[in-house]
């Protein structure tokens, strides 16, 4: 169930994140690159926006021009190849349109697995795109997604459904599947009344539960990003969807177990546990 790490000098698979920067280093592209490293894939980035952020919240942001986002995707795809791709914060409708067009040109979401993480708001509730962005996401990216990975707030934004229990997660998965993605993985982290953390994978026919413990920690910033990027890494390794989802669930569970406090509020999940044994090869 683990992710293979490349032996020194061998070329690992590549994974592309199309995401925003979190200056606090917890979520966004920083989390994605860290997760890619820890899951044994070479991380590529198309940065969509720079957020001014710490554990207290998002204090400002500067979006990258849509054409520059598309150019980053084209540049890495042409030279290094994209084994699998994921989206995070997409910031605006024009960026979403440009990403959808670039993905269509490059086969991302066709022959290349495409994980759409419909990031709508920061941990502290600041919107990471507006209603035009939400419409573009539904119209242009959901039908192209190999797998959609919403948390329960994103389920509510995309479908209007307020999920209160595990049965509600099944209903959400069915509705979202009808919106176009080939698989839906509903993240259960926000179902706080549930003593466990059981994510749900749905392919339009059958449900697969991904069970895990719920930890008492409040330091969960970046957990959703880590789940989606570990899933992307698994797909880049060529794992079938259910195997990649199980591996990603294991990875994020260990990363929440290892989370640490830093700053005044919500600390990040950690990947340091993956580096602990055997990392030092000095004689
Ligand atoms: O966790 C979602 C997320 C993604 N990307 C950026 C973010 C956040 C949450 O804060 O800031 C840039």
Short mmCIF file of C-alpha atoms and ligand atoms in Angstrom, two decimals:
data_model
loop_
_atom_site.label_atom_id
_atom_site.label_comp_id
_atom_site.label_asym_id
_atom_site.label_seq_id
_atom_site.Cartn_x
_atom_site.Cartn_y
_atom_site.Cartn_z
CA UNK A 1 0.00 0.00 0.00
CA UNK A 2 3.00 2.27 0.24
CA UNK A 3 4.39 4.62 -2.40
CA UNK A 4 7.70 3.48 -3.91
CA UNK A 5 10.57 5.97 -3.54
CA UNK A 6 13.04 6.21 -6.46
CA UNK A 7 16.50 4.80 -5.89
CA UNK A 8 19.24 7.43 -6.27
CA UNK A 9 19.82 8.44 -9.89
CA UNK A 10 16.62 6.87 -11.25
CA UNK A 11 13.93 9.09 -12.72
CA UNK A 12 10.63 9.02 -10.81
CA UNK A 13 7.18 9.55 -12.39
CA UNK A 14 6.06 13.19 -12.67
CA UNK A 15 2.97 14.84 -11.18
CA UNK A 16 1.76 18.37 -11.92
CA UNK A 17 -0.05 20.60 -9.44
CA UNK A 18 -2.00 23.59 -10.72
CA UNK A 19 -2.38 25.50 -7.48
CA UNK A 20 -1.89 28.61 -5.36
CA UNK A 21 1.00 29.44 -3.07
CA UNK A 22 0.46 29.50 0.72
CA UNK A 23 3.16 31.69 2.30
CA UNK A 24 2.56 29.80 5.55
CA UNK A 25 3.80 26.61 3.89
CA UNK A 26 0.86 24.49 5.11
CA UNK A 27 -1.54 24.13 2.18
CA UNK A 28 -1.50 24.91 -1.53
CA UNK A 29 1.40 24.12 -3.82
CA UNK A 30 3.81 23.86 -0.88
CA UNK A 31 1.77 20.98 0.53
CA UNK A 32 1.45 19.39 -2.91
CA UNK A 33 5.19 19.47 -3.64
CA UNK A 34 6.02 18.10 -0.19
CA UNK A 35 3.50 15.30 -0.66
CA UNK A 36 4.79 14.50 -4.15
CA UNK A 37 8.33 14.24 -2.76
CA UNK A 38 7.22 12.01 0.11
CA UNK A 39 5.25 9.82 -2.31
CA UNK A 40 8.19 9.34 -4.71
CA UNK A 41 7.16 11.48 -7.67
CA UNK A 42 8.84 14.52 -9.25
CA UNK A 43 6.63 17.56 -8.65
CA UNK A 44 5.83 20.06 -11.41
CA UNK A 45 3.96 23.32 -10.70
CA UNK A 46 1.73 25.77 -12.51
CA UNK A 47 1.20 28.52 -9.92
CA UNK A 48 -2.21 30.22 -10.15
CA UNK A 49 -2.05 32.78 -7.35
CA UNK A 50 0.15 34.01 -4.53
CA UNK A 51 -1.66 34.20 -1.20
CA UNK A 52 -0.43 36.28 1.73
CA UNK A 53 -1.16 33.83 4.49
CA UNK A 54 -0.27 32.65 7.99
CA UNK A 55 -2.08 30.52 10.56
CA UNK A 56 -4.45 33.44 11.29
CA UNK A 57 -5.85 33.59 7.75
CA UNK A 58 -5.42 34.87 4.19
CA UNK A 59 -4.46 38.57 4.28
CA UNK A 60 -4.04 39.25 0.59
CA UNK A 61 -3.61 37.64 -2.79
CA UNK A 62 -2.27 38.29 -6.27
CA UNK A 63 -3.53 36.17 -9.17
CA UNK A 64 -1.22 35.05 -11.97
CA UNK A 65 -2.43 35.97 -15.51
CA UNK A 66 -4.41 33.09 -17.04
CA UNK A 67 -2.07 32.88 -20.07
CA UNK A 68 0.94 32.46 -17.74
CA UNK A 69 -0.81 29.61 -15.91
CA UNK A 70 -1.46 27.85 -19.23
CA UNK A 71 2.12 28.52 -20.39
CA UNK A 72 3.54 26.83 -17.26
CA UNK A 73 1.44 23.73 -17.94
CA UNK A 74 2.48 23.63 -21.61
CA UNK A 75 6.19 24.17 -20.80
CA UNK A 76 6.53 21.28 -18.36
CA UNK A 77 4.31 18.95 -20.39
CA UNK A 78 6.34 19.54 -23.56
CA UNK A 79 9.72 18.88 -21.92
CA UNK A 80 9.24 16.59 -18.92
CA UNK A 81 5.87 14.93 -19.46
CA UNK A 82 2.97 14.85 -17.01
CA UNK A 83 2.24 11.47 -15.40
CA UNK A 84 -0.82 12.79 -13.54
CA UNK A 85 -2.15 16.25 -12.71
CA UNK A 86 -4.18 17.89 -9.96
CA UNK A 87 -5.81 21.24 -9.36
CA UNK A 88 -5.95 23.22 -6.11
CA UNK A 89 -6.82 26.92 -5.79
CA UNK A 90 -7.74 28.13 -9.29
CA UNK A 91 -8.53 31.73 -8.27
CA UNK A 92 -10.77 32.93 -11.15
CA UNK A 93 -12.98 31.93 -14.08
CA UNK A 94 -10.40 33.03 -16.71
CA UNK A 95 -7.74 30.82 -15.06
CA UNK A 96 -10.15 27.88 -14.96
CA UNK A 97 -10.97 28.37 -18.66
CA UNK A 98 -7.26 28.53 -19.55
CA UNK A 99 -6.50 25.42 -17.47
CA UNK A 100 -9.39 23.50 -19.06
CA UNK A 101 -8.20 24.46 -22.57
CA UNK A 102 -4.57 23.50 -21.83
CA UNK A 103 -5.66 20.18 -20.30
CA UNK A 104 -7.81 19.39 -23.34
CA UNK A 105 -4.86 20.11 -25.67
CA UNK A 106 -2.51 17.88 -23.64
CA UNK A 107 -4.82 14.95 -22.88
CA UNK A 108 -5.00 15.75 -19.15
CA UNK A 109 -8.28 14.18 -18.07
CA UNK A 110 -8.23 11.94 -21.16
CA UNK A 111 -5.13 9.73 -21.31
CA UNK A 112 -3.47 11.47 -18.30
CA UNK A 113 -5.20 11.06 -14.90
CA UNK A 114 -6.63 14.36 -13.64
CA UNK A 115 -7.51 14.94 -9.96
CA UNK A 116 -9.79 17.96 -9.50
CA UNK A 117 -9.69 19.17 -5.90
CA UNK A 118 -12.45 21.83 -5.94
CA UNK A 119 -10.73 24.17 -3.47
CA UNK A 120 -13.25 26.92 -2.78
CA UNK A 121 -12.21 28.50 0.51
CA UNK A 122 -9.23 28.70 2.84
CA UNK A 123 -9.16 26.98 6.22
CA UNK A 124 -10.31 30.23 7.81
CA UNK A 125 -13.16 30.75 5.31
CA UNK A 126 -11.73 33.25 2.80
CA UNK A 127 -13.09 32.56 -0.71
CA UNK A 128 -10.40 31.29 -3.08
CA UNK A 129 -12.63 31.95 -6.10
CA UNK A 130 -15.97 33.69 -6.84
CA UNK A 131 -19.32 32.55 -8.29
CA UNK A 132 -18.09 32.92 -11.90
CA UNK A 133 -15.21 30.62 -10.92
CA UNK A 134 -17.63 28.15 -9.41
CA UNK A 135 -19.67 28.06 -12.63
CA UNK A 136 -16.53 27.59 -14.77
CA UNK A 137 -15.36 24.78 -12.47
CA UNK A 138 -18.69 22.97 -12.86
CA UNK A 139 -18.97 23.54 -16.62
CA UNK A 140 -15.34 23.04 -17.70
CA UNK A 141 -13.44 20.95 -15.14
CA UNK A 142 -15.90 18.52 -13.55
CA UNK A 143 -16.62 16.78 -16.88
CA UNK A 144 -12.84 16.47 -17.50
CA UNK A 145 -11.97 15.12 -14.03
CA UNK A 146 -10.78 11.57 -13.60
CA UNK A 147 -11.59 12.01 -9.92
CA UNK A 148 -13.19 14.87 -7.97
CA UNK A 149 -12.10 15.18 -4.32
CA UNK A 150 -14.44 17.56 -2.43
CA UNK A 151 -14.63 18.10 1.31
CA UNK A 152 -18.09 18.62 2.81
CA UNK A 153 -18.04 22.43 2.45
CA UNK A 154 -17.21 22.01 -1.23
CA UNK A 155 -20.02 19.43 -1.56
CA UNK A 156 -22.44 22.09 -0.26
CA UNK A 157 -21.11 24.74 -2.66
CA UNK A 158 -21.28 22.42 -5.68
CA UNK A 159 -24.62 20.69 -4.94
CA UNK A 160 -26.45 22.63 -2.20
CA UNK A 161 -26.48 19.42 -0.13
CA UNK A 162 -25.69 19.69 3.59
CA UNK A 163 -24.05 16.39 4.55
CA UNK A 164 -24.68 15.40 8.17
CA UNK A 165 -23.80 11.69 8.20
CA UNK A 166 -22.27 8.87 6.16
CA UNK A 167 -25.52 8.28 4.24
CA UNK A 168 -25.40 11.94 3.18
CA UNK A 169 -21.90 11.34 1.79
CA UNK A 170 -23.30 8.55 -0.41
CA UNK A 171 -26.00 10.90 -1.71
CA UNK A 172 -23.41 13.63 -2.39
CA UNK A 173 -21.20 11.21 -4.30
CA UNK A 174 -24.14 10.16 -6.51
CA UNK A 175 -25.11 13.78 -7.31
CA UNK A 176 -21.51 14.81 -8.00
CA UNK A 177 -20.87 11.78 -10.20
CA UNK A 178 -23.79 12.90 -12.39
CA UNK A 179 -21.94 16.22 -12.89
CA UNK A 180 -19.26 14.48 -14.96
CA UNK A 181 -16.21 13.13 -13.08
CA UNK A 182 -15.39 9.45 -13.60
CA UNK A 183 -14.81 8.91 -9.87
CA UNK A 184 -15.77 10.95 -6.80
CA UNK A 185 -13.84 10.79 -3.55
CA UNK A 186 -15.75 12.55 -0.75
CA UNK A 187 -13.46 13.58 2.13
CA UNK A 188 -14.95 13.05 5.59
CA UNK A 189 -12.67 15.28 7.68
CA UNK A 190 -15.43 17.86 8.28
CA UNK A 191 -17.94 15.28 9.60
CA UNK A 192 -16.88 16.09 13.13
CA UNK A 193 -19.69 14.18 14.91
CA UNK A 194 -18.39 10.91 13.42
CA UNK A 195 -15.84 9.20 15.71
CA UNK A 196 -14.03 7.86 12.63
CA UNK A 197 -12.91 9.48 9.40
CA UNK A 198 -14.34 7.30 6.61
CA UNK A 199 -13.76 8.75 3.13
CA UNK A 200 -15.92 7.48 0.28
CA UNK A 201 -14.92 6.54 -3.28
CA UNK A 202 -17.62 6.13 -5.92
CA UNK A 203 -17.31 5.15 -9.58
CA UNK A 204 -20.97 5.55 -10.55
CA UNK A 205 -21.74 1.92 -9.67
CA UNK A 206 -20.12 0.90 -6.42
CA UNK A 207 -18.96 2.58 -3.24
CA UNK A 208 -15.63 1.89 -1.55
CA UNK A 209 -15.20 3.06 2.04
CA UNK A 210 -11.74 4.27 3.04
CA UNK A 211 -11.73 3.96 6.83
CA UNK A 212 -9.38 5.81 9.15
CA UNK A 213 -9.19 7.10 12.70
CA UNK A 214 -10.21 10.62 13.70
CA UNK A 215 -7.53 12.35 15.77
CA UNK A 216 -8.16 14.97 18.45
CA UNK A 217 -5.68 17.41 16.86
CA UNK A 218 -6.80 20.84 15.62
CA UNK A 219 -3.68 21.02 13.42
CA UNK A 220 -5.12 19.82 10.13
CA UNK A 221 -4.20 22.62 7.72
CA UNK A 222 -3.34 21.08 4.34
CA UNK A 223 -4.97 17.70 5.06
CA UNK A 224 -7.31 17.96 2.06
CA UNK A 225 -4.49 19.06 -0.24
CA UNK A 226 -2.32 16.16 0.98
CA UNK A 227 -5.11 13.65 0.28
CA UNK A 228 -5.60 14.91 -3.28
CA UNK A 229 -1.87 15.17 -4.02
CA UNK A 230 -1.08 11.72 -2.59
CA UNK A 231 -3.90 10.36 -4.77
CA UNK A 232 -2.33 12.13 -7.77
CA UNK A 233 1.06 10.61 -6.89
CA UNK A 234 -0.49 7.13 -6.73
CA UNK A 235 -2.05 7.60 -10.17
CA UNK A 236 1.30 8.89 -11.51
CA UNK A 237 2.84 5.63 -10.22
CA UNK A 238 0.26 3.80 -12.34
CA UNK A 239 -1.84 2.48 -9.47
CA UNK A 240 -5.51 1.68 -10.21
CA UNK A 241 -7.90 4.24 -8.65
CA UNK A 242 -8.98 2.15 -5.65
CA UNK A 243 -5.36 1.29 -4.78
CA UNK A 244 -4.25 4.93 -5.18
CA UNK A 245 -7.16 6.05 -2.97
CA UNK A 246 -6.27 3.54 -0.22
CA UNK A 247 -2.60 4.54 -0.37
CA UNK A 248 -3.55 8.25 -0.22
CA UNK A 249 -5.83 7.63 2.77
CA UNK A 250 -3.02 5.84 4.60
CA UNK A 251 -0.62 8.68 3.74
CA UNK A 252 -2.92 11.45 4.96
CA UNK A 253 -3.83 9.53 8.14
CA UNK A 254 -0.14 9.28 9.07
CA UNK A 255 0.35 12.95 8.14
CA UNK A 256 -2.50 14.09 10.43
CA UNK A 257 -1.17 11.82 13.20
CA UNK A 258 2.17 13.64 12.83
CA UNK A 259 0.68 17.20 12.66
CA UNK A 260 2.35 19.86 14.79
CA UNK A 261 1.47 23.25 16.28
CA UNK A 262 3.14 26.35 14.80
CA UNK A 263 1.96 29.98 14.79
CA UNK A 264 -1.09 31.20 16.75
CA UNK A 265 -3.81 29.05 15.18
CA UNK A 266 -4.14 25.96 12.98
CA UNK A 267 -0.86 24.11 12.35
CA UNK A 268 -0.07 21.93 9.32
CA UNK A 269 -0.21 18.20 8.78
CA UNK A 270 3.29 16.79 8.50
CA UNK A 271 5.22 14.51 6.16
CA UNK A 272 8.32 14.33 8.38
CA UNK A 273 7.28 10.83 9.50
CA UNK A 274 8.15 9.62 5.95
CA UNK A 275 11.74 10.93 6.31
CA UNK A 276 12.50 9.52 9.72
CA UNK A 277 14.04 6.09 9.04
CA UNK A 278 16.76 5.46 6.51
CA UNK A 279 16.89 9.06 5.31
CA UNK A 280 20.55 9.52 6.34
CA UNK A 281 22.79 7.44 4.12
CA UNK A 282 26.14 8.77 5.42
CA UNK A 283 28.55 5.96 6.44
O1 LIG B 1 -6.42 23.85 1.68
C1 LIG B 1 -6.86 24.44 0.53
C2 LIG B 1 -5.94 25.52 0.03
C3 LIG B 1 -5.38 25.40 -1.21
N1 LIG B 1 -4.55 26.32 -1.73
C4 LIG B 1 -4.24 27.42 -1.04
C5 LIG B 1 -4.76 27.63 0.22
C6 LIG B 1 -5.63 26.65 0.79
C7 LIG B 1 -6.17 26.82 2.13
O2 LIG B 1 -5.86 27.68 2.89
O3 LIG B 1 -4.43 28.73 0.90
C8 LIG B 1 -3.32 28.42 -1.66
#
